[in-house]
Amino acid sequence: MNTWQLFKDGKWRPARSGQTYEVTNPANGEVVAVAASGDAEDAADAVRAAEAAFSAWAATPAKERAELLERLAALLEEDSEELARLITLEMGKPLAEARGEVKISADYLRWNAGEGVRAYGQMIPPPAGDKRLLTLRQPVGPVAAITPWNFPLSMVARKLGPALAAGCTVVLKPAGQTPGPAVRFCELAARAGIPDGVINLVTGPSSPIGDTLLQEEAIRKITFTGSTAVGKQLMAQAAEQVKRVSMELGGHAPLLVFEDADLDAAVAGAVSSKFRNSGQTCICANRIYVQASIAEAFTQKFKAKVDELVVGDGLQEETTIGPLINADAVDKVQEQVQDALDKGAKLIKGGRRSDREGNFYEPTVLADVDESMTITTEETFGPVAPIYVFETEEEAIAKANATPYGLAAYYYTRDLARSIRVYEGLQYGIIGCNDAVPTTAEAPFGGFKESGIGREGGPGSIDDFLETKFVSIAI
Ligand code: NAP
């Protein structure tokens, strides 16, 4: 069994209170780790360490910081098999997906290392000959990073990569259910040579730790990935001291299939987007809109493809659908499905908890779904695919946009003019056109509307961790 401690100023320590909590495997309920249960004092210690380490780290040449991040990326890759097992053990996703998560984590570190060495300022043509105007870019200061359980390693890398490349120090609070990959990340960061105090980690109950991170004046920015409800609360707290915020929040992605689409590609894309991570991603295709003339054919092919999914423990190589994170998540999925069935949806497949022990839910397909059902309005975090029918392109775009979320949207068509109209009309930060897997370290990731503020990855990924300082020199 693993033992996870707090990481403060380069030292591994139990919580000040000595308290711990158990981390369980969602596939079978077994205790797989005991983690330190830090509190407000532990969080304050971590902030002091991040504050003390800030000046030296900010002054470290960007090239040296980049080299350390490159070294850390290489260590993640060397440790890939062990890290992947840890991800699967604590959050349940199939091993193949966990390996992919390790890979993209290394990609985020390398991408941001490259961005850090190109954080240029400007020389501005002055309006008068006796002045010189310039801007430089400096790290915002120590940063608090709060990450979710569904990508317990890559969300850490996607936040700490840009923060560290920009010259910020960090206090990290990972999700309670999945501390292991974050702990391992810190161990490897120390081995890569990232100095003491630059990364600090506090595990434990979210409120006392989160409140402290928000109240501490030394913390100048909060970068958060998680639910929209918690994100709003953190934004309100951050407003007290006008801390900078980056928010990667919930999603409720539509996937539109037009009658001119390559049907097999659309079916394969819809299944892969919907059922990845057992439907527990913020960019999962949660609402599948199909044009009326192909709805029947799509539904049949879609069901046939879903029949091929293999439910099981993620540690078994053949598994493609792991457990949900906990019993509450299974209950929430069941409530959404029951609500849809009560209001007239047609059950094509699944629709119930799995007979297996653990938090498993059968891959589910619903047809005849409409706007009266909660599955249409609330984020679904489970393996349930609701299929809707539309008649016109305008109707499809309007329905896709009829949500407070605006993270990811997908569509399938072979008509170029339609394609342009659709991507221009969708109110989403990430669009997959005939592409169910748009996420990559080289491209910006983030949402419109209540899906968040800011972008992670892509050109400018470190911008949110830098302040622009303007200097006017009279000569
Ligand atoms: P969550 O409940 O909002 O938790 C996310 C993180 O916030 C966890 O570390 C959690 O700690 C912490 N937290 C909860 N309440 C807090 C508080 N009052 N103060 C400080 N921290 C607090 O979300 P989740 O269930 O872990 O993750 C799923 C959600 O994340 C979904 O809505 C999904 O769409 C979203 N998500 C978005 C993206 C994106 O990039 N846009 C990516 C992945 C996931 P504890 O675990 O200890 O409670």
Coordinates of C-alpha atoms and ligand atoms in Angstrom, one line a residue:
M1 CA 0.0 0.0 0.0
N2 CA 1.2 3.5 -0.8
T3 CA 1.8 6.2 1.8
W4 CA 1.5 9.8 0.6
Q5 CA 2.9 12.7 2.5
L6 CA 2.8 16.5 2.1
F7 CA 5.7 18.1 0.2
K8 CA 6.8 21.4 1.7
D9 CA 10.0 23.2 0.9
G10 CA 11.5 20.1 -0.6
K11 CA 10.7 17.8 2.4
W12 CA 8.2 15.0 2.7
R13 CA 6.3 15.4 6.0
P14 CA 3.1 14.0 7.6
A15 CA 0.3 16.5 8.2
R16 CA 0.9 18.7 11.3
S17 CA -2.1 17.1 12.9
G18 CA -0.8 13.6 12.1
Q19 CA -4.2 12.9 10.5
T20 CA -4.4 10.7 7.4
Y21 CA -7.2 9.5 5.1
E22 CA -7.7 6.4 3.0
V23 CA -7.6 6.4 -0.8
T24 CA -9.6 3.6 -2.4
N25 CA -9.7 1.9 -5.8
P26 CA -13.1 2.7 -7.4
A27 CA -13.0 -0.7 -9.2
N28 CA -13.3 -2.7 -6.0
G29 CA -13.3 -0.4 -3.0
E30 CA -9.9 -1.6 -1.7
V31 CA -7.7 0.8 0.2
V32 CA -4.7 1.5 -2.1
A33 CA -3.0 4.4 -0.2
V34 CA -3.0 6.3 3.0
A35 CA -2.6 10.1 2.4
A36 CA -1.7 12.9 4.8
S37 CA -4.7 15.0 5.7
G38 CA -3.3 18.5 5.7
D39 CA -5.1 21.5 7.2
A40 CA -5.0 25.3 7.1
E41 CA -1.6 25.3 8.9
D42 CA -0.1 22.9 6.5
A43 CA -1.4 25.0 3.6
A44 CA 0.1 28.1 5.2
D45 CA 3.5 26.4 5.6
A46 CA 3.4 25.5 1.9
V47 CA 2.6 29.1 1.0
R48 CA 5.6 30.3 3.1
A49 CA 7.8 27.9 1.2
A50 CA 6.5 29.0 -2.2
E51 CA 6.9 32.6 -1.2
A52 CA 10.5 32.1 0.0
A53 CA 11.5 30.2 -3.2
F54 CA 9.9 32.7 -5.5
S55 CA 12.6 35.4 -6.0
A56 CA 15.4 32.9 -6.9
W57 CA 13.1 30.9 -9.2
A58 CA 11.8 34.0 -11.0
A59 CA 15.5 35.1 -11.5
T60 CA 16.6 31.7 -12.8
P61 CA 17.2 32.1 -16.5
A62 CA 14.2 30.8 -18.5
K63 CA 16.6 28.5 -20.4
E64 CA 17.5 26.7 -17.1
R65 CA 13.9 26.5 -16.0
A66 CA 13.1 25.0 -19.5
E67 CA 15.9 22.4 -19.1
L68 CA 14.5 21.3 -15.7
L69 CA 11.1 20.9 -17.2
E70 CA 12.5 18.9 -20.1
R71 CA 14.3 16.7 -17.6
L72 CA 11.0 16.2 -15.7
A73 CA 9.2 15.3 -18.9
A74 CA 11.8 12.7 -19.6
L75 CA 11.4 11.3 -16.1
L76 CA 7.6 11.1 -16.5
E77 CA 8.1 9.1 -19.7
E78 CA 10.7 6.8 -18.0
D79 CA 8.2 6.2 -15.2
S80 CA 5.2 5.9 -17.6
E81 CA 4.2 2.3 -16.7
E82 CA 4.3 2.9 -13.0
L83 CA 2.5 6.3 -13.3
A84 CA -0.2 4.8 -15.5
R85 CA -0.8 2.0 -13.0
L86 CA -1.1 4.6 -10.2
I87 CA -3.6 6.7 -12.2
T88 CA -5.7 3.5 -12.9
L89 CA -5.5 2.3 -9.3
E90 CA -6.8 5.6 -7.8
M91 CA -9.3 6.8 -10.5
G92 CA -10.1 3.6 -12.5
K93 CA -9.5 4.6 -16.2
P94 CA -8.3 1.9 -18.5
L95 CA -4.5 1.5 -18.6
A96 CA -4.2 2.5 -22.2
E97 CA -5.9 5.8 -21.4
A98 CA -3.7 6.2 -18.4
R99 CA -0.6 5.7 -20.5
G100 CA -1.9 8.4 -22.9
E101 CA -2.4 10.7 -19.9
V102 CA 1.3 10.3 -19.0
K103 CA 2.3 11.1 -22.5
I104 CA 0.3 14.3 -22.8
S105 CA 1.6 15.3 -19.4
A106 CA 5.2 15.1 -20.7
D107 CA 4.0 17.0 -23.8
Y108 CA 2.6 19.8 -21.7
L109 CA 5.8 20.2 -19.8
R110 CA 7.9 20.3 -23.1
W111 CA 5.5 22.7 -24.8
N112 CA 5.6 25.1 -21.9
A113 CA 9.4 24.8 -21.6
G114 CA 9.5 26.1 -25.1
E115 CA 7.0 28.9 -24.4
G116 CA 9.0 30.1 -21.4
V117 CA 12.2 30.8 -23.4
R118 CA 10.1 33.0 -25.8
A119 CA 8.3 35.1 -23.3
Y120 CA 9.3 38.3 -25.1
G121 CA 8.8 41.9 -24.1
Q122 CA 8.6 44.7 -26.6
M123 CA 10.4 47.9 -27.6
I124 CA 7.6 50.4 -28.4
P125 CA 8.2 53.3 -30.8
P126 CA 8.0 56.4 -28.5
P127 CA 5.9 59.4 -29.4
A128 CA 8.8 61.8 -28.6
G129 CA 12.5 61.6 -29.2
D130 CA 13.5 62.0 -25.5
K131 CA 11.8 58.8 -24.3
R132 CA 12.3 55.1 -24.7
L133 CA 9.4 52.7 -24.0
L134 CA 9.6 49.1 -23.3
T135 CA 7.7 46.2 -21.8
L136 CA 9.0 43.2 -19.9
R137 CA 7.1 40.1 -18.7
Q138 CA 7.5 38.9 -15.2
P139 CA 5.9 36.0 -13.3
V140 CA 2.8 36.9 -11.4
G141 CA 4.1 35.4 -8.1
P142 CA 3.4 32.2 -6.1
V143 CA 0.4 30.3 -7.6
A144 CA -2.2 28.0 -6.1
A145 CA -3.1 25.1 -8.3
I146 CA -6.2 23.0 -7.6
T147 CA -6.8 19.9 -9.7
P148 CA -9.6 17.4 -10.3
W149 CA -9.6 13.6 -10.1
N150 CA -10.5 12.7 -13.7
F151 CA -7.0 13.6 -15.1
P152 CA -5.0 13.4 -11.9
L153 CA -1.6 13.7 -13.6
S154 CA -2.2 15.7 -16.8
M155 CA -4.1 18.5 -15.1
V156 CA -1.1 18.9 -12.7
A157 CA 1.3 19.1 -15.7
R158 CA -1.0 21.4 -17.7
K159 CA -0.9 23.9 -14.8
L160 CA 2.5 23.5 -13.3
G161 CA 4.2 23.4 -16.8
P162 CA 3.3 27.0 -17.6
A163 CA 3.6 28.2 -14.0
L164 CA 7.1 26.9 -13.6
A165 CA 8.2 28.0 -17.1
A166 CA 7.0 31.5 -16.4
G167 CA 9.0 31.6 -13.1
C168 CA 6.1 31.1 -10.7
T169 CA 6.4 28.9 -7.6
V170 CA 3.4 26.7 -6.8
V171 CA 1.3 25.2 -4.0
L172 CA -0.6 22.3 -5.4
K173 CA -3.8 20.8 -4.0
P174 CA -4.8 17.7 -5.9
A175 CA -8.3 16.1 -5.7
G176 CA -8.8 14.1 -2.5
Q177 CA -9.6 10.9 -4.3
T178 CA -6.5 10.8 -6.5
P179 CA -3.4 12.3 -4.7
G180 CA -0.9 9.6 -5.9
P181 CA -0.1 10.8 -9.4
A182 CA 0.5 14.4 -8.0
V183 CA 2.7 13.0 -5.2
R184 CA 4.7 11.1 -7.8
F185 CA 5.0 14.2 -10.0
C186 CA 6.6 16.1 -7.1
E187 CA 9.0 13.2 -6.4
L188 CA 10.1 13.3 -10.0
A189 CA 10.3 17.1 -10.1
A190 CA 12.7 16.9 -7.1
R191 CA 14.7 14.2 -8.9
A192 CA 14.9 16.4 -12.0
G193 CA 16.5 19.1 -9.9
I194 CA 13.6 21.6 -9.5
P195 CA 14.7 23.5 -6.3
D196 CA 13.2 23.1 -2.9
G197 CA 10.1 25.2 -2.3
V198 CA 9.3 25.8 -6.0
I199 CA 6.7 23.0 -5.9
N200 CA 4.8 22.3 -2.7
L201 CA 1.9 19.9 -2.3
V202 CA -0.9 19.7 0.3
T203 CA -3.4 16.9 0.3
G204 CA -6.4 16.8 2.6
P205 CA -9.9 18.4 2.9
S206 CA -10.6 21.0 0.3
S207 CA -12.2 23.8 2.3
P208 CA -9.5 24.6 5.0
I209 CA -6.7 24.2 2.4
G210 CA -8.6 26.1 -0.3
D211 CA -9.7 28.9 2.0
T212 CA -6.1 29.4 3.2
L213 CA -4.7 29.5 -0.3
L214 CA -7.3 32.1 -1.2
Q215 CA -6.7 34.2 1.9
E216 CA -2.9 34.2 1.8
E217 CA -1.8 37.5 0.2
A218 CA 1.4 35.9 -1.0
I219 CA -0.6 33.8 -3.5
R220 CA -1.1 36.0 -6.5
K221 CA -3.0 33.7 -8.8
I222 CA -5.2 30.7 -8.6
T223 CA -5.4 28.1 -11.4
F224 CA -8.3 25.7 -11.0
T225 CA -9.8 22.8 -13.0
G226 CA -13.0 21.3 -11.7
S227 CA -16.7 21.9 -11.5
T228 CA -18.3 25.2 -12.4
A229 CA -20.0 25.4 -9.0
V230 CA -16.6 25.3 -7.1
G231 CA -15.0 27.5 -9.8
K232 CA -17.6 30.3 -9.1
Q233 CA -16.9 30.0 -5.4
L234 CA -13.2 30.3 -5.9
M235 CA -13.6 33.3 -8.2
A236 CA -15.7 35.1 -5.6
Q237 CA -13.0 34.4 -3.0
A238 CA -10.2 35.4 -5.3
A239 CA -12.0 38.7 -6.0
E240 CA -11.3 39.8 -2.4
Q241 CA -7.6 40.4 -3.2
V242 CA -8.0 40.6 -7.0
K243 CA -6.0 37.5 -7.4
R244 CA -5.5 36.4 -11.0
V245 CA -7.7 33.4 -12.0
S246 CA -7.6 30.7 -14.6
M247 CA -10.7 28.5 -14.6
E248 CA -11.1 25.3 -16.5
L249 CA -14.7 24.3 -15.6
G250 CA -17.5 22.0 -16.6
G251 CA -18.7 21.2 -20.1
H252 CA -21.7 19.6 -21.8
A253 CA -20.4 19.0 -25.3
P254 CA -22.7 18.6 -28.3
L255 CA -21.8 16.4 -31.2
L256 CA -23.7 17.1 -34.4
V257 CA -23.9 14.6 -37.2
F258 CA -25.2 16.0 -40.6
E259 CA -26.7 13.8 -43.3
D260 CA -23.7 14.3 -45.6
A261 CA -21.2 13.0 -42.9
D262 CA -19.1 9.9 -43.3
L263 CA -21.4 7.9 -41.0
D264 CA -18.8 5.3 -39.9
A265 CA -16.4 8.0 -39.0
A266 CA -19.1 9.9 -37.1
V267 CA -20.1 6.8 -35.2
A268 CA -16.5 5.9 -34.3
G269 CA -15.9 9.5 -33.2
A270 CA -19.0 9.7 -31.1
V271 CA -18.3 6.5 -29.3
S272 CA -14.7 7.5 -28.6
S273 CA -15.6 11.0 -27.4
K274 CA -18.5 9.8 -25.3
F275 CA -17.1 6.8 -23.6
R276 CA -13.5 7.9 -23.0
N277 CA -12.7 7.7 -19.3
S278 CA -16.2 6.2 -18.8
G279 CA -17.7 9.5 -19.8
Q280 CA -15.9 11.3 -17.1
T281 CA -14.2 14.1 -19.1
C282 CA -15.2 17.7 -19.4
I283 CA -15.1 17.4 -23.2
C284 CA -17.1 14.2 -23.5
A285 CA -19.8 14.3 -26.3
N286 CA -22.7 14.5 -23.9
R287 CA -25.5 15.4 -26.4
I288 CA -25.5 13.7 -29.8
Y289 CA -27.6 15.5 -32.4
V290 CA -28.3 13.5 -35.6
Q291 CA -30.1 14.8 -38.7
A292 CA -33.5 13.1 -39.1
S293 CA -32.8 11.4 -42.4
I294 CA -29.9 9.4 -40.9
A295 CA -31.0 9.1 -37.3
E296 CA -32.1 5.5 -37.5
A297 CA -29.0 4.3 -39.4
F298 CA -26.7 6.2 -37.0
T299 CA -28.4 4.8 -33.9
Q300 CA -28.1 1.2 -35.1
K301 CA -24.4 1.6 -36.0
F302 CA -23.7 3.5 -32.8
K303 CA -25.3 0.7 -30.7
A304 CA -23.3 -1.9 -32.5
K305 CA -20.1 -0.1 -31.7
V306 CA -21.1 0.4 -28.0
D307 CA -21.7 -3.3 -27.8
E308 CA -18.0 -3.8 -28.4
L309 CA -17.0 -1.9 -25.3
V310 CA -15.6 -4.0 -22.5
V311 CA -16.5 -3.1 -18.9
G312 CA -14.0 -4.0 -16.2
D313 CA -11.1 -3.2 -13.9
G314 CA -8.9 -0.7 -15.8
L315 CA -5.8 -2.7 -14.8
Q316 CA -6.9 -5.4 -17.2
E317 CA -5.6 -4.7 -20.7
E318 CA -8.9 -5.6 -22.4
T319 CA -11.0 -3.1 -20.5
T320 CA -12.3 -0.1 -22.3
I321 CA -14.8 1.1 -19.7
G322 CA -13.6 1.4 -16.2
P323 CA -15.6 2.2 -13.0
L324 CA -17.0 5.6 -12.1
I325 CA -15.1 7.5 -9.5
N326 CA -17.5 6.7 -6.6
A327 CA -21.0 5.5 -5.6
D328 CA -22.4 9.1 -5.7
A329 CA -21.4 9.3 -9.4
V330 CA -23.2 6.1 -10.1
D331 CA -26.3 7.4 -8.3
K332 CA -26.2 10.7 -10.3
V333 CA -26.0 8.8 -13.6
Q334 CA -28.8 6.5 -12.6
E335 CA -31.0 9.6 -11.7
Q336 CA -30.3 11.2 -15.1
V337 CA -31.2 8.0 -17.0
Q338 CA -34.3 7.4 -14.9
D339 CA -35.5 11.0 -15.4
A340 CA -35.0 10.6 -19.2
L341 CA -36.9 7.3 -19.3
D342 CA -39.7 8.7 -17.1
K343 CA -40.1 11.6 -19.6
G344 CA -40.3 9.3 -22.7
A345 CA -36.8 8.5 -23.8
K346 CA -36.3 5.1 -25.4
L347 CA -33.7 2.7 -24.0
I348 CA -31.5 1.4 -26.7
K349 CA -28.9 -0.2 -24.5
G350 CA -27.8 -0.4 -20.8
G351 CA -29.7 1.9 -18.5
R352 CA -28.6 0.3 -15.2
R353 CA -25.8 -0.3 -12.8
S354 CA -23.5 -3.1 -13.7
D355 CA -23.8 -6.4 -11.9
R356 CA -20.1 -6.2 -11.1
E357 CA -18.8 -5.2 -7.6
G358 CA -17.5 -1.6 -7.6
N359 CA -18.8 1.6 -9.1
F360 CA -19.6 0.3 -12.6
Y361 CA -22.4 1.5 -14.8
E362 CA -23.4 -0.2 -18.1
P363 CA -22.6 1.8 -21.3
T364 CA -26.0 3.3 -22.1
V365 CA -27.6 4.6 -25.2
L366 CA -30.9 6.6 -25.1
A367 CA -33.0 7.7 -28.1
D368 CA -35.9 10.1 -28.4
V369 CA -34.3 12.4 -25.9
D370 CA -35.6 16.0 -25.6
E371 CA -35.1 19.3 -23.8
S372 CA -37.4 18.5 -20.9
M373 CA -34.9 15.9 -19.5
T374 CA -32.1 16.8 -17.0
I375 CA -29.6 15.0 -19.1
T376 CA -30.0 17.8 -21.7
T377 CA -29.2 20.6 -19.2
E378 CA -26.9 19.1 -16.6
E379 CA -23.3 17.9 -17.2
T380 CA -23.3 14.1 -17.5
F381 CA -20.3 12.4 -16.0
G382 CA -20.8 8.8 -17.0
P383 CA -21.2 6.4 -19.9
V384 CA -24.6 7.6 -21.1
A385 CA -25.1 8.7 -24.7
P386 CA -28.4 10.5 -25.4
I387 CA -29.3 10.8 -29.0
Y388 CA -31.5 13.8 -30.3
V389 CA -32.9 14.3 -33.8
F390 CA -32.8 17.6 -35.7
E391 CA -34.1 18.8 -39.1
T392 CA -32.0 21.8 -40.1
E393 CA -28.5 23.2 -39.6
E394 CA -29.8 26.3 -37.9
E395 CA -31.8 24.2 -35.5
A396 CA -28.7 22.0 -34.7
I397 CA -26.5 25.0 -34.0
A398 CA -29.2 26.6 -31.8
K399 CA -29.7 23.5 -29.8
A400 CA -26.0 22.9 -29.4
N401 CA -25.6 26.4 -28.1
A402 CA -28.5 26.3 -25.7
T403 CA -26.5 25.7 -22.6
P404 CA -24.5 27.9 -20.1
Y405 CA -21.4 25.7 -20.9
G406 CA -19.1 26.4 -23.8
L407 CA -16.1 24.1 -23.6
A408 CA -16.0 21.6 -26.5
A409 CA -18.3 20.8 -29.5
Y410 CA -17.9 18.4 -32.3
Y411 CA -19.5 18.0 -35.7
Y412 CA -19.3 15.6 -38.7
T413 CA -19.9 16.8 -42.2
R414 CA -18.2 16.6 -45.6
D415 CA -19.7 19.9 -46.9
L416 CA -17.0 22.6 -46.7
A417 CA -19.3 25.6 -46.7
R418 CA -21.5 24.0 -43.9
S419 CA -18.3 23.2 -42.0
I420 CA -17.4 26.9 -41.9
R421 CA -20.9 28.0 -41.0
V422 CA -21.0 25.5 -38.2
Y423 CA -17.6 26.3 -36.6
E424 CA -18.4 30.0 -36.8
G425 CA -21.8 29.5 -35.2
L426 CA -20.8 27.2 -32.3
Q427 CA -20.2 29.1 -29.0
Y428 CA -17.4 26.9 -27.8
G429 CA -13.7 27.2 -27.1
I430 CA -12.7 23.9 -28.7
I431 CA -14.2 22.5 -31.9
G432 CA -13.6 19.1 -33.4
C433 CA -14.6 19.1 -37.1
N434 CA -14.7 15.4 -38.1
D435 CA -12.3 15.0 -35.2
A436 CA -13.3 13.5 -31.8
V437 CA -9.9 14.0 -30.2
P438 CA -8.9 17.6 -30.6
T439 CA -6.9 18.0 -27.4
T440 CA -3.1 18.4 -27.8
A441 CA -0.4 20.4 -26.0
E442 CA 0.2 22.6 -29.1
A443 CA -3.4 24.0 -29.1
P444 CA -5.3 26.2 -26.6
F445 CA -7.7 24.4 -24.3
G446 CA -10.5 26.3 -22.5
G447 CA -14.1 27.3 -22.6
F448 CA -16.6 30.1 -23.4
K449 CA -19.4 31.1 -21.0
E450 CA -19.5 29.1 -17.7
S451 CA -16.9 26.7 -18.9
G452 CA -14.2 29.0 -17.7
I453 CA -11.7 31.8 -18.1
G454 CA -8.3 31.5 -19.8
R455 CA -6.6 28.9 -22.0
E456 CA -4.1 26.2 -21.1
G457 CA -1.7 24.8 -23.8
G458 CA -1.0 26.3 -27.2
P459 CA 0.6 29.5 -28.2
G460 CA 0.5 31.9 -25.3
S461 CA -0.1 29.1 -22.7
I462 CA 2.1 30.9 -20.2
D463 CA 0.5 34.4 -20.7
D464 CA -1.8 33.9 -17.7
F465 CA 1.2 33.4 -15.4
L466 CA 2.9 36.6 -16.5
E467 CA 2.4 40.2 -15.7
T468 CA 3.3 42.8 -18.3
K469 CA 5.4 45.6 -16.9
F470 CA 5.7 48.9 -18.9
V471 CA 8.8 51.0 -18.5
S472 CA 9.1 54.6 -19.8
I473 CA 12.7 56.0 -19.8
A474 CA 13.3 59.7 -20.3
I475 CA 16.7 60.3 -21.8
Ligands
NAP1 P1 -14.7 19.6 -8.1 O1 -15.5 18.9 -7.1 O2 -14.9 21.0 -8.4 O3 -13.2 19.4 -7.5 C1 -12.0 19.9 -8.2 C2 -11.0 20.2 -7.2 O4 -11.4 21.3 -6.4 C3 -10.6 19.1 -6.2 O5 -9.2 19.2 -6.0 C4 -11.4 19.4 -5.0 O6 -10.9 18.9 -3.8 C5 -11.3 20.9 -5.0 N1 -12.3 21.6 -4.2 C6 -13.6 21.3 -4.1 N2 -14.2 22.2 -3.3 C7 -13.3 23.1 -3.0 C8 -13.3 24.3 -2.2 N3 -14.4 24.7 -1.6 N4 -12.2 25.0 -2.1 C9 -11.1 24.6 -2.7 N5 -11.0 23.5 -3.5 C10 -12.1 22.8 -3.6 O7 -14.6 18.8 -9.4 P2 -14.3 17.3 -9.7 O8 -15.5 16.5 -9.4 O9 -13.0 16.9 -9.0 O10 -14.0 17.3 -11.2 C11 -15.0 17.1 -12.2 C12 -15.3 18.5 -12.8 O11 -14.1 19.0 -13.4 C13 -16.3 18.4 -13.9 O12 -17.2 19.4 -13.8 C14 -15.4 18.5 -15.2 O13 -16.1 19.0 -16.3 C15 -14.4 19.5 -14.7 N6 -13.2 19.4 -15.5 C16 -12.9 20.5 -16.3 C17 -11.8 20.4 -17.1 C18 -11.4 21.6 -18.0 O14 -10.3 21.6 -18.5 N7 -12.3 22.5 -18.3 C19 -10.9 19.3 -17.1 C20 -11.2 18.3 -16.2 C21 -12.4 18.3 -15.4 P3 -11.5 17.6 -3.2 O15 -11.3 16.5 -4.2 O16 -10.6 17.4 -2.0 O17 -12.9 17.9 -2.8

